[in-house]
Short mmCIF file of C-alpha atoms in Angstrom, two decimals:
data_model
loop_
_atom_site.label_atom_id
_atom_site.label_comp_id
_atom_site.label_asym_id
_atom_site.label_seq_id
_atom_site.Cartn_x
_atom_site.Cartn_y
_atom_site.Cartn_z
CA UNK A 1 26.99 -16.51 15.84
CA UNK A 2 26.58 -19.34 13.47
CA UNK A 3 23.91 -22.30 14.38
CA UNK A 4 24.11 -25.93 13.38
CA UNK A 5 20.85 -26.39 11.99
CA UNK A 6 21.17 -30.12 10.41
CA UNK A 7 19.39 -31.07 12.79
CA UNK A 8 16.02 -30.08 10.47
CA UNK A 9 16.73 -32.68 8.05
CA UNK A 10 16.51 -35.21 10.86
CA UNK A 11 12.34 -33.95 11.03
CA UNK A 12 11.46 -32.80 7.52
CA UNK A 13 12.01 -34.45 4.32
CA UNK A 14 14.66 -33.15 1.84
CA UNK A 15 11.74 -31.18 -0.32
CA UNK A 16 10.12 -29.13 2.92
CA UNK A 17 14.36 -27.94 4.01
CA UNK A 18 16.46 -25.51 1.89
CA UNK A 19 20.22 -24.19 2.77
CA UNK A 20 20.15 -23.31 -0.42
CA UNK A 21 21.38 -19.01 -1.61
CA UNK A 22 18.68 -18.18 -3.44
CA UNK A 23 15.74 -19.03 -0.66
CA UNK A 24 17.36 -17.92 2.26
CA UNK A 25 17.88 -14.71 0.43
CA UNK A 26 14.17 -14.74 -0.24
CA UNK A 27 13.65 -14.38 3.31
CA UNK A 28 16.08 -12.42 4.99
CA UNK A 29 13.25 -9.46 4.96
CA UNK A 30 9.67 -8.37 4.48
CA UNK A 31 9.20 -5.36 2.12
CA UNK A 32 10.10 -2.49 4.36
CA UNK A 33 13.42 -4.19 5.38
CA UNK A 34 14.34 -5.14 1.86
CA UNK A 35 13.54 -1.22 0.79
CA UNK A 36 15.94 -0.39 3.69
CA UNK A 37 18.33 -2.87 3.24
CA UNK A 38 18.29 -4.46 6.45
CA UNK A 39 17.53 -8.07 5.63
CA UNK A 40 19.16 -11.22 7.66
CA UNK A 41 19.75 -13.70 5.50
CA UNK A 42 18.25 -17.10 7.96
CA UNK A 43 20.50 -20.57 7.83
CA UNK A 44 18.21 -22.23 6.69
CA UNK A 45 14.68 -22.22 5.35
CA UNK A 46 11.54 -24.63 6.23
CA UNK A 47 8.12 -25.29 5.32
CA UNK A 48 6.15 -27.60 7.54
CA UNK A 49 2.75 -28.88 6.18
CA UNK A 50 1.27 -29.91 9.41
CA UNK A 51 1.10 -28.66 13.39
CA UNK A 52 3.09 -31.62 14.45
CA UNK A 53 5.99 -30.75 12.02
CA UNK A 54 5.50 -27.14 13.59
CA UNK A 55 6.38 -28.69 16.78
CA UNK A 56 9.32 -30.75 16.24
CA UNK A 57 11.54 -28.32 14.35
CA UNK A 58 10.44 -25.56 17.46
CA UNK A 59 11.34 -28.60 20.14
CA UNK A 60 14.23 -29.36 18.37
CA UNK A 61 15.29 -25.41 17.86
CA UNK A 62 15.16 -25.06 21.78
CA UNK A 63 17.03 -28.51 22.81
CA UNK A 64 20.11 -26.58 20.10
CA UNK A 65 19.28 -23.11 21.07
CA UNK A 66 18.78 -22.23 17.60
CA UNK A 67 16.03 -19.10 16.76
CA UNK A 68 12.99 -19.81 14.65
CA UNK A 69 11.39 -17.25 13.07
CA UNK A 70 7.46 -17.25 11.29
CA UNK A 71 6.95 -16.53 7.73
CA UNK A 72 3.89 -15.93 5.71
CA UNK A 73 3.97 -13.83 2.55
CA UNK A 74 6.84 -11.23 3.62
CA UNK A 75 4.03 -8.25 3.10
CA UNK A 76 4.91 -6.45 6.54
CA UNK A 77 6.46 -3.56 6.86
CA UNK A 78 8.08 -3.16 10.17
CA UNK A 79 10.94 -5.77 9.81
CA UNK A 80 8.40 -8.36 11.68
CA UNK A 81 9.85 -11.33 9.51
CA UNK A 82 13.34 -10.41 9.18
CA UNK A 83 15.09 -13.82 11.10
CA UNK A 84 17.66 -11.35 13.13
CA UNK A 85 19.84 -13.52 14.59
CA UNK A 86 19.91 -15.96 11.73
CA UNK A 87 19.03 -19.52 12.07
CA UNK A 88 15.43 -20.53 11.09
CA UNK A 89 12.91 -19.20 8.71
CA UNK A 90 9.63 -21.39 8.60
CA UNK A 91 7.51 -20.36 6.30
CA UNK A 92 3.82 -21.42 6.55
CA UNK A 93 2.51 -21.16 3.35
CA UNK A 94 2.31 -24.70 2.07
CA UNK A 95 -0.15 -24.69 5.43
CA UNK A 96 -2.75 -23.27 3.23
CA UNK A 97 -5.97 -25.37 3.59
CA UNK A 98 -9.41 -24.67 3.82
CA UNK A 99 -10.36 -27.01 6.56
CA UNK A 100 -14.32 -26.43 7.28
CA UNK A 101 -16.52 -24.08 6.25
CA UNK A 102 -20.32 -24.27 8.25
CA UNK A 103 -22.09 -21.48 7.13
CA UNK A 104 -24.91 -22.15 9.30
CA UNK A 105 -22.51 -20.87 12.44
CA UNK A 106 -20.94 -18.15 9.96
CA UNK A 107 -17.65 -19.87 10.79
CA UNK A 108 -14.80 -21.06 8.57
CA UNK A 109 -11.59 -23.27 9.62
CA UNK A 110 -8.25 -22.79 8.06
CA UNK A 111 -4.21 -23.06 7.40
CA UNK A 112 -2.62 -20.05 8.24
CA UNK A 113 -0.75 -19.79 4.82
CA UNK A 114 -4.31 -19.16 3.13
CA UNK A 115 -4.32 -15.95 1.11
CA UNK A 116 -6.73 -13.41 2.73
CA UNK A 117 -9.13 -12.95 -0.77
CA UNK A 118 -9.21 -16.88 -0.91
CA UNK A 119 -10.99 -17.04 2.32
CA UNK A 120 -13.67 -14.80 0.59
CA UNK A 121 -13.44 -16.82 -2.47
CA UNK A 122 -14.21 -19.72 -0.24
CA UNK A 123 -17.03 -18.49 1.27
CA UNK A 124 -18.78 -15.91 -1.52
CA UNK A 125 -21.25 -19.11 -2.67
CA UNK A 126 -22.57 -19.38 0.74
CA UNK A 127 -23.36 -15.51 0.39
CA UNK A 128 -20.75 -14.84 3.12
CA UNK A 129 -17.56 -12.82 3.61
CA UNK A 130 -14.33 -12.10 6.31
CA UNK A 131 -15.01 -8.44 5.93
CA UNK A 132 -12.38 -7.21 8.15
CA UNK A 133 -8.58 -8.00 5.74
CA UNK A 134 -5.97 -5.00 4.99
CA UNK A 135 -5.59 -3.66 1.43
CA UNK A 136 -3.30 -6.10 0.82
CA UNK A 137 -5.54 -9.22 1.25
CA UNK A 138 -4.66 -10.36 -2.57
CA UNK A 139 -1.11 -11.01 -1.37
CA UNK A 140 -1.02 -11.54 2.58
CA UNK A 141 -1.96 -14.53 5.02
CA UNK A 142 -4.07 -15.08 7.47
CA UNK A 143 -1.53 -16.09 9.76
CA UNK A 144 -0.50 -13.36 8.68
CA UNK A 145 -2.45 -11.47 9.81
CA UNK A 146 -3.21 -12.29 13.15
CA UNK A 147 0.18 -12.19 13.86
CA UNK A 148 0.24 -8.27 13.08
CA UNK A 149 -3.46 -8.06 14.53
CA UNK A 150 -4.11 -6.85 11.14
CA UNK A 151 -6.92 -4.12 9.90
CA UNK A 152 -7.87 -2.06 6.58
CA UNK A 153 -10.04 0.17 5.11
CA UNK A 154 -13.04 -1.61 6.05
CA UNK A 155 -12.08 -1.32 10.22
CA UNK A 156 -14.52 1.76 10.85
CA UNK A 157 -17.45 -0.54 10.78
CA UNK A 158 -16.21 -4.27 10.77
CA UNK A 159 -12.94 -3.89 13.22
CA UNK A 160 -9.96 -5.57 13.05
CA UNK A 161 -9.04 -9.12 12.07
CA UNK A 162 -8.38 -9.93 15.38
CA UNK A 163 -12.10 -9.14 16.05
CA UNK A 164 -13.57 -12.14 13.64
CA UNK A 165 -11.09 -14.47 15.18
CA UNK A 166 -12.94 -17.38 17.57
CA UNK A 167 -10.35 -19.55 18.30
CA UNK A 168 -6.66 -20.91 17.78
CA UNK A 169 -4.45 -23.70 17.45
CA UNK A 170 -1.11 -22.31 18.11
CA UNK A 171 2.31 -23.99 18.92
CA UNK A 172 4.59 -22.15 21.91
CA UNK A 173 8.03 -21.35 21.60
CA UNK A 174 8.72 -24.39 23.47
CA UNK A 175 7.24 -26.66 20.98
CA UNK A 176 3.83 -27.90 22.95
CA UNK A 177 0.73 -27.13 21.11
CA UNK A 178 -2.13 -25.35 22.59
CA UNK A 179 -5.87 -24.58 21.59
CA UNK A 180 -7.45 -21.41 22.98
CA UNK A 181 -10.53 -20.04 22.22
CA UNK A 182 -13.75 -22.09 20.88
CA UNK A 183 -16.43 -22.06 18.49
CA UNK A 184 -18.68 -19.72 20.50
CA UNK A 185 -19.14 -16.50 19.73
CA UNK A 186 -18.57 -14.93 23.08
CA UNK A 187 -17.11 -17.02 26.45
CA UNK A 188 -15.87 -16.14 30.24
CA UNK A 189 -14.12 -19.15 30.52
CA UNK A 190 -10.24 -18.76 32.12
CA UNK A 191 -7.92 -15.89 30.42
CA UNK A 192 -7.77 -14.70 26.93
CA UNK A 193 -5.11 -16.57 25.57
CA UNK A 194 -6.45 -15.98 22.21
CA UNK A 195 -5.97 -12.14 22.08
CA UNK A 196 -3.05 -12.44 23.52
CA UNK A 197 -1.96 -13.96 21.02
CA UNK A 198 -3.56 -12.49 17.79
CA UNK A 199 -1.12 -9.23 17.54
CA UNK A 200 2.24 -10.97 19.16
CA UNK A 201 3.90 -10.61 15.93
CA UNK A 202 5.10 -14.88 16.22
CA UNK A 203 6.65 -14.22 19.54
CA UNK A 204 4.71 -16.46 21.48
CA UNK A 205 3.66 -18.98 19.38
CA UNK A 206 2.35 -20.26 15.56
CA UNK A 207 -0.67 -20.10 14.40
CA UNK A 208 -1.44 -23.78 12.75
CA UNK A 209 -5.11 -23.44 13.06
CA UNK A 210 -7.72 -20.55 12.69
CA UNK A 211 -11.25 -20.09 13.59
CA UNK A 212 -12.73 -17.06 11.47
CA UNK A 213 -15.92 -15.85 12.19
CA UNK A 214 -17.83 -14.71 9.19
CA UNK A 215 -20.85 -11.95 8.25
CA UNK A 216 -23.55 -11.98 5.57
CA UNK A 217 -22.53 -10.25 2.40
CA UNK A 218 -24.81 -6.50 1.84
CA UNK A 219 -27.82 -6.45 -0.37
CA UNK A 220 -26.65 -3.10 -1.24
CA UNK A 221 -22.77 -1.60 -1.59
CA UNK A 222 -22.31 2.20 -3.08
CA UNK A 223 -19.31 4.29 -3.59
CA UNK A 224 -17.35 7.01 -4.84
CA UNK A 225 -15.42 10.02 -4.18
CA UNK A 226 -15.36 13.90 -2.35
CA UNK A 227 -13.48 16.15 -3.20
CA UNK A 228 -12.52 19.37 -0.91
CA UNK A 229 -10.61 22.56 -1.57
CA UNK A 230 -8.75 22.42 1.70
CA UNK A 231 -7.42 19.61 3.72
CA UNK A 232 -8.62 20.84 6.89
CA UNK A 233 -12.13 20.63 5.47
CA UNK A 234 -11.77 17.12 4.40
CA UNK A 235 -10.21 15.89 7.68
CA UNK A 236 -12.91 17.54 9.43
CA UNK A 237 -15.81 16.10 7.51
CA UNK A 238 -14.77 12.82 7.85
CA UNK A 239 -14.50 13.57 12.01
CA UNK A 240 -18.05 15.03 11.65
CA UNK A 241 -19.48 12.19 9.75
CA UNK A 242 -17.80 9.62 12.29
CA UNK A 243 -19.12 11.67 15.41
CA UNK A 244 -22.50 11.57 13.74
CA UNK A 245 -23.21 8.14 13.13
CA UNK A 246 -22.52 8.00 9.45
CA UNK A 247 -22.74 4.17 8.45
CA UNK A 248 -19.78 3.98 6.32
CA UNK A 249 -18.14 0.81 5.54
CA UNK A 250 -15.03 2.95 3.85
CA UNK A 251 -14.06 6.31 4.85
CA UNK A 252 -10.08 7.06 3.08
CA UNK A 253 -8.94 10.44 3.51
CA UNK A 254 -6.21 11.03 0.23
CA UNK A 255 -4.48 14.70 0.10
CA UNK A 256 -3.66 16.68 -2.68
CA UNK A 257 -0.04 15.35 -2.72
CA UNK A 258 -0.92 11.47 -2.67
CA UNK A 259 -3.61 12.45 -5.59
CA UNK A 260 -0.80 14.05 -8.02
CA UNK A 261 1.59 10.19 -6.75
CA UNK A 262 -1.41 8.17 -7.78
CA UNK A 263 -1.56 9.97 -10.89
CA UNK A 264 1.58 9.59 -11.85
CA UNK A 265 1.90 6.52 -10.77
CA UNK A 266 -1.38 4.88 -12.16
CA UNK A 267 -2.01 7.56 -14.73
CA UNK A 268 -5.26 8.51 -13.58
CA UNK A 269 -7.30 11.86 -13.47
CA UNK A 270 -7.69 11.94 -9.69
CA UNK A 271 -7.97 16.30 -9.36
CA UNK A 272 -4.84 17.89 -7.94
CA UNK A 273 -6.94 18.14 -4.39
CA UNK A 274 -7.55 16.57 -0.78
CA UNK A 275 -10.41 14.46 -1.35
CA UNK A 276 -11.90 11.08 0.95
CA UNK A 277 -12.64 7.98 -0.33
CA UNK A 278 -16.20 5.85 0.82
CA UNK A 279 -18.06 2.76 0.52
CA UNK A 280 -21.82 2.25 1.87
CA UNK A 281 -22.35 -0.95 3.07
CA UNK A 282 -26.63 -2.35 3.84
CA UNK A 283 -29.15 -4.63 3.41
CA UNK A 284 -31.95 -1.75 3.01
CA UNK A 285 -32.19 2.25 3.08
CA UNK A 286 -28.72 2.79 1.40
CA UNK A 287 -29.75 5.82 -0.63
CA UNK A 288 -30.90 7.58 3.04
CA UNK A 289 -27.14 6.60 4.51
CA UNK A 290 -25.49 8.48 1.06
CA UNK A 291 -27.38 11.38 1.68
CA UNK A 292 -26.94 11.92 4.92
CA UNK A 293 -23.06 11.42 4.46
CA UNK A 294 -23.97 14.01 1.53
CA UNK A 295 -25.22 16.48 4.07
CA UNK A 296 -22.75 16.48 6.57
CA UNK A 297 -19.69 16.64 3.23
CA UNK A 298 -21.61 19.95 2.80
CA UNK A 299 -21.61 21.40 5.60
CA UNK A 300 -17.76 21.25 5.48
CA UNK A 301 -17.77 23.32 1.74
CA UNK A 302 -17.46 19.85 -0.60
CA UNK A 303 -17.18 20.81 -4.46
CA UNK A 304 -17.84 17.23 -5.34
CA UNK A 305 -19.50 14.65 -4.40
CA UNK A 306 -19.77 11.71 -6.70
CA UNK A 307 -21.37 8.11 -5.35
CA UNK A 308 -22.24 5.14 -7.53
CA UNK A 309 -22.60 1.85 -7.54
CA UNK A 310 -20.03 -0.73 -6.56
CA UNK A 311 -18.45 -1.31 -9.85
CA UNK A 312 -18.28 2.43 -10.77
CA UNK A 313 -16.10 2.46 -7.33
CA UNK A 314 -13.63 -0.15 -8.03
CA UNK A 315 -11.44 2.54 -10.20
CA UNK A 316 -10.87 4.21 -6.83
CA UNK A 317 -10.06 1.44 -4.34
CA UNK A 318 -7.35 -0.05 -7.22
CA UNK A 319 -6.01 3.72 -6.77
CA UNK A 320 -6.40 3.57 -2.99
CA UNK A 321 -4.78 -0.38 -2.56
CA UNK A 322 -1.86 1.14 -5.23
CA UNK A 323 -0.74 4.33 -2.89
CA UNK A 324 1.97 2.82 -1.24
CA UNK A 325 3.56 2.02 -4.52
CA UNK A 326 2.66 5.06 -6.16
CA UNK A 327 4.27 7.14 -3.33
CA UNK A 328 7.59 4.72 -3.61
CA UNK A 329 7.91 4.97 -7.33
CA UNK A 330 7.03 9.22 -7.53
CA UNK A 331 10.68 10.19 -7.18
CA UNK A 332 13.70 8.04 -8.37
CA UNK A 333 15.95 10.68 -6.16
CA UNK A 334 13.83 10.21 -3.05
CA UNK A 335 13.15 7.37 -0.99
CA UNK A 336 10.20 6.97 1.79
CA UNK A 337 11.74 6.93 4.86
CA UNK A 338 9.48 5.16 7.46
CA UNK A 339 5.86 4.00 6.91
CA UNK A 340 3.80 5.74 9.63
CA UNK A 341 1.07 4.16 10.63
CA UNK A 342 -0.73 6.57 13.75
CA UNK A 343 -4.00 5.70 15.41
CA UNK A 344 -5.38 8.48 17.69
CA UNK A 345 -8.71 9.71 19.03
CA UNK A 346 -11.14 10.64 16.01
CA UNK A 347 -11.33 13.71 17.42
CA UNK A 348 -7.83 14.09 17.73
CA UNK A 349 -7.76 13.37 13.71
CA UNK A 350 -7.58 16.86 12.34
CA UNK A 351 -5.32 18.33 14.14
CA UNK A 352 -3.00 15.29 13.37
CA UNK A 353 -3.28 15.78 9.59
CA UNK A 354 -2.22 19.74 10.22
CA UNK A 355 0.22 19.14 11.93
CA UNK A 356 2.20 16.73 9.47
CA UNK A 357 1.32 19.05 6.69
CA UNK A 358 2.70 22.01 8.41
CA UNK A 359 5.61 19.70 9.51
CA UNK A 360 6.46 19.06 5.62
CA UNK A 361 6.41 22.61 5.15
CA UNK A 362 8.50 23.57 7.66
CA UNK A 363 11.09 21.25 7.07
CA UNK A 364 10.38 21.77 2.73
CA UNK A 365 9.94 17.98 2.43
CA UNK A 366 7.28 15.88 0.93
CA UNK A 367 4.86 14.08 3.66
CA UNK A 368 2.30 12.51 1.85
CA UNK A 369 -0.74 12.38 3.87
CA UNK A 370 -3.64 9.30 3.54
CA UNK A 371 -5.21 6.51 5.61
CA UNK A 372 -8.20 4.78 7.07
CA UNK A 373 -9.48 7.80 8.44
CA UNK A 374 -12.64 6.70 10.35
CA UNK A 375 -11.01 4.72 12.59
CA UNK A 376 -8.63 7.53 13.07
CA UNK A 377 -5.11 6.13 11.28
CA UNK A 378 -2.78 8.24 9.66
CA UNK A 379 -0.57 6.50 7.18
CA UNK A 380 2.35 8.97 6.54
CA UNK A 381 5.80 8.93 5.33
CA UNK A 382 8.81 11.47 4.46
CA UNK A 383 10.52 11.39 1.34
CA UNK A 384 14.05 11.99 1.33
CA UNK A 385 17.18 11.48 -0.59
CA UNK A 386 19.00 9.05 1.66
CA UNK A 387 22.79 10.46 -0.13
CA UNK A 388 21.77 13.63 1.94
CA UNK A 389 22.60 13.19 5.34
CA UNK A 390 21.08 16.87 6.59
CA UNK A 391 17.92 15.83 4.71
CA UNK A 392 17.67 12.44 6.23
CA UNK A 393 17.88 14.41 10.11
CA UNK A 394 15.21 16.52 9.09
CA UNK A 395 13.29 13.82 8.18
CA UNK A 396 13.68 11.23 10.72
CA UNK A 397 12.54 14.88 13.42
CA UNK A 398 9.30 14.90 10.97
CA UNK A 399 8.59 11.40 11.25
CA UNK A 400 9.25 11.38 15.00
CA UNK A 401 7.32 14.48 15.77
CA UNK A 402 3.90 13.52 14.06
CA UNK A 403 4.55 9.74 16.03
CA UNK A 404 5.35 11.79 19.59
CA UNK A 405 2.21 14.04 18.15
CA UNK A 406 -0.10 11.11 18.27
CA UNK A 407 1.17 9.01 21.70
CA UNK A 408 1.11 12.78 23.52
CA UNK A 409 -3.15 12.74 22.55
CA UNK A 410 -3.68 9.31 23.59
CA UNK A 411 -2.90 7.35 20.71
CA UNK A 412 -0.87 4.83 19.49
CA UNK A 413 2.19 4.53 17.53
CA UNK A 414 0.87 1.57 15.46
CA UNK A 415 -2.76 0.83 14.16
CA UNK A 416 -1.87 -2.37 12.39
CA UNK A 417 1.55 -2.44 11.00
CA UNK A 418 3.19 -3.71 14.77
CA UNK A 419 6.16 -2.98 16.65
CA UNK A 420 8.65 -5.30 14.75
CA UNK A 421 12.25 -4.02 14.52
CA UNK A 422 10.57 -0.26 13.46
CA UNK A 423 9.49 0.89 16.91
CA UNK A 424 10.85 -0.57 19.32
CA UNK A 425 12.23 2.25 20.66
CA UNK A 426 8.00 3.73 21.47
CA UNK A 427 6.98 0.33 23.00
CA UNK A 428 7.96 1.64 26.68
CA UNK A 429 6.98 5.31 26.02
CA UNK A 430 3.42 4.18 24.59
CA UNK A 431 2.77 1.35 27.47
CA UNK A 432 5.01 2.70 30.33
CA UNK A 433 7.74 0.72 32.16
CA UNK A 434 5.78 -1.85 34.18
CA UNK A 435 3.28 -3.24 31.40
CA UNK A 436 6.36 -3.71 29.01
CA UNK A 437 8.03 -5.79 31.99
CA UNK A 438 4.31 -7.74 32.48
CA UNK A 439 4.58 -8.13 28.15
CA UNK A 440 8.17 -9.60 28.87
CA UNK A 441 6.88 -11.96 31.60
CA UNK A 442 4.21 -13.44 29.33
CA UNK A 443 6.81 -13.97 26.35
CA UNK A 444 9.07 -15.70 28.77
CA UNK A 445 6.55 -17.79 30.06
CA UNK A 446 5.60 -18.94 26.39
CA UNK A 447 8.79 -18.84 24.84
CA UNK A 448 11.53 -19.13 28.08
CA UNK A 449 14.47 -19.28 25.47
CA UNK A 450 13.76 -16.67 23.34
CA UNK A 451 13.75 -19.16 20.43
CA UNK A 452 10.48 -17.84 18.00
CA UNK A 453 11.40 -14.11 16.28
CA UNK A 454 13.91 -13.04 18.85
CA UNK A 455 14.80 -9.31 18.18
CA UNK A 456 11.32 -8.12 17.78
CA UNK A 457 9.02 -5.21 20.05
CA UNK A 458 11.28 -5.16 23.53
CA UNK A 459 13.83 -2.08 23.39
CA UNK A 460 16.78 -4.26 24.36
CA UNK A 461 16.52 -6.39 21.63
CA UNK A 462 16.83 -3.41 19.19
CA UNK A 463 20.85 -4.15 20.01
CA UNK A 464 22.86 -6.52 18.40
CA UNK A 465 22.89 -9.77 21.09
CA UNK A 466 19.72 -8.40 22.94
CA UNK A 467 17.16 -11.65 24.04
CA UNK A 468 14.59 -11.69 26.02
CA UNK A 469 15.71 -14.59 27.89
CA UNK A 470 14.08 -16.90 31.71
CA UNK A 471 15.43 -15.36 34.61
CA UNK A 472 16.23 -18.31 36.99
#
């Protein structure tokens, strides 16, 4: 149904509102729903520059029942930003500021419409770094990413985002703002509001405020590339070097098929095998960390095994930050279908990898297999020519199967993308019946109308008219 959203222009000047085509357009969807084609154009668009504007336009969005939904930099890739049932975008990126840095505490303060790599940029003369950003740093937010709970090829020894995050100013779907959190690094003090918030996808609240911890830059970084002559061996040397205590700050598993994309793609002279990606991260004995990686790569039949310093690397994480476009643009006839994004036991790692290759094969379609291995997530998608119905079936059973695969060994369905409008159908199977109902008792209790990124996570809501509304 159609909101009245005038209203805005009552809080924001003319230049922070547009009704305007050509905006709301630019954020009916994030890049997986624009590849799709599932996109909801919003009403109308806003950019607040401060946490009290935040807070009008949501108080004012509940007193006319009209939805609000976050924006950042449109980068996911589960429908998370896609305003569903219309009304308001607000996009945070004017909300970019650097706020504080003290590098005596390690700590930085900031906007959440900061770029991820301008955090670092911030923060590189002090000799310090936010180690823990996704691939896509260069283009997404902070906000961002604590929204999504975001992680990257770095998680295996630094963790997630949500792991360097001390505290938050955050406005609730009812339009009060709330701090939670401090500048301590650790505390026992009342519930976590903070992580349960960092990962809510903007369903509770809005970031306005961030408290990042930092870490000191490495003395010494080294990297390069191994290459196998079987996937099975690759897979399982990056399980053994995990299991072993390897001290790997990068560990990207990259089969044979996502080589030949990247090659095409990038025009590079990756060989036509599986192969894994890895960084060294240290302040002393780096050489003693390669080798033992070396050793254990052996012991699994490597045929190369190639590590240099940190600019001889950068080749191969450009190829590794490119994959996603490289396995879009491979085929003009085929289209990816879902982007699969598994976590599951390392252990449980191998087998995973089999069993989407043999799943490809069995079904004769193209699964290209790659991820951030050591912390045991499979990035995967099916190619398919979406004209062909029969083809799409087989596909979607492929895509399901390797996600069922991964919740039946005690994994999860998402490492870092989120639940968005993608998944909402594995939120109940992966948590069971009565922690999705607790999950819907804490969004009512931030949010009781359902106004901030209504549609999201909850199965119900995957239906047109679905909210997840106060009981009374």
């Amino acid at each position: 149904m159609p909101h009245d959203c005038s209203f805005v222009g009552e809080i924001l000047p003319s230049d922070q509102i547009s009704f305007g085509d050509a905006e709301r357009e630019n954020h009916a969807a994030d890049w997986w729903a624009g590849e799709v084609g599932i996109g909801v154009v919003p009403e109308v668009v806003v950019w607040p520059e401060s946490t009290e504007e935040v807070a009008a336009v949501i108080r004012a969005a509940n007193e006319h029942d009209v939805p609000v939904t976050p924006w950042a930099a449109g980068t996911s890739v589960e429908g998370n930003a896609v305003p569903k049932f219309d009304g308001i975008s607000m996009d945070l990126t004017r909300m970019d500021a650097i706020l504080e840095v003290r590098p005596d505490d390690f700590q930085i303060d900031v906007q959440p419409g900061i770029i991820g790599s301008e955090v670092n940029e911030a923060v590189a003369s002090h000799g310090l770094v936010f180690p823990s950003m996704p691939s896509s740093a260069d283009l997404s937010t902070i906000g961002g990413m604590i929204a999504n709970d975001a992680s990257g090829q770095q998680t295996v020894k630094y963790g997630e985002v949500g792991d360097w995050v001390l505290g938050l100013e955050v406005v609730t779907g009812e339009g009060a703002v709330m701090t939670c959190g401090s500048r301590a690094v650790k505390t026992s003090s009342g519930y976590n509001l903070k992580d349960l918030l960092i990962g809510s996808e903007g369903m509770l609240g809005v970031v306005t405020r961030a408290t990042l911890r930092l870490d000191g830059l490495p003395e010494q970084k080294r990297g390069g590339r191994a290459v196998f002559a079987d996937l099975d061996d690759a897979s399982e040397a990056i399980y053994d070097a995990v299991r072993s205590g390897v001290d790997v700050a990068k560990i990207e598993l990259i089969d044979a098929l996502s080589a030949r994309m990247a090659n095409a793609h990038l025009d590079t002279g990756l060989p036509d095998a599986p192969m894994i990606f890895v960084e060294f991260h240290a302040d002393h004995g780096i050489e003693e960390e390669v080798a033992f990686c070396r050793s254990i790569f052996e012991a699994h039949d490597v045929q190369q095994f190639e590590v240099g310093d940190e600019a001889s690397a950068a080749e191969l994480w450009k190829i590794r930050d490119e994959l996603g476009f490289a396995v879009q643009g491979y085929d003009p006839d085929l289209t990816p279908m879902h982007p699969g994004d598994v976590t599951v036991p390392i252990s449980e790692y191998p087998p995973l990898v089999r069993y989407a290759k043999e799943l490809g094969e069995e079904y004769d379609l193209l699964v290209p297999t790659f991820g951030h291995a050591g912390d045991g997530n499979l990035h995967y998608t099916v190619l398919v020519d979406q004209s062909d119905e029969e083809m799409v079936e087989r596909g979607e059973r492929v895509y399901e199967a390797v996600l069922e695969r991964a919740l039946d060994v005690g994994g999860t369905c998402t490492g870092e993308h989120g639940i968005g409008m993608g998944k909402q159908q594995y939120l109940e199977r992966e948590h069971g019946e009565v922690a999705v109902e607790m999950m819907r008792r804490v969004k009512r209790a931030f949010d009781p109308n359902d106004i901030l990124n209504p549609g999201k996570m909850f199965p119900e809501t995957a239906e047109e008219g679905g909210r997840v509304r106060f009981e009374h």
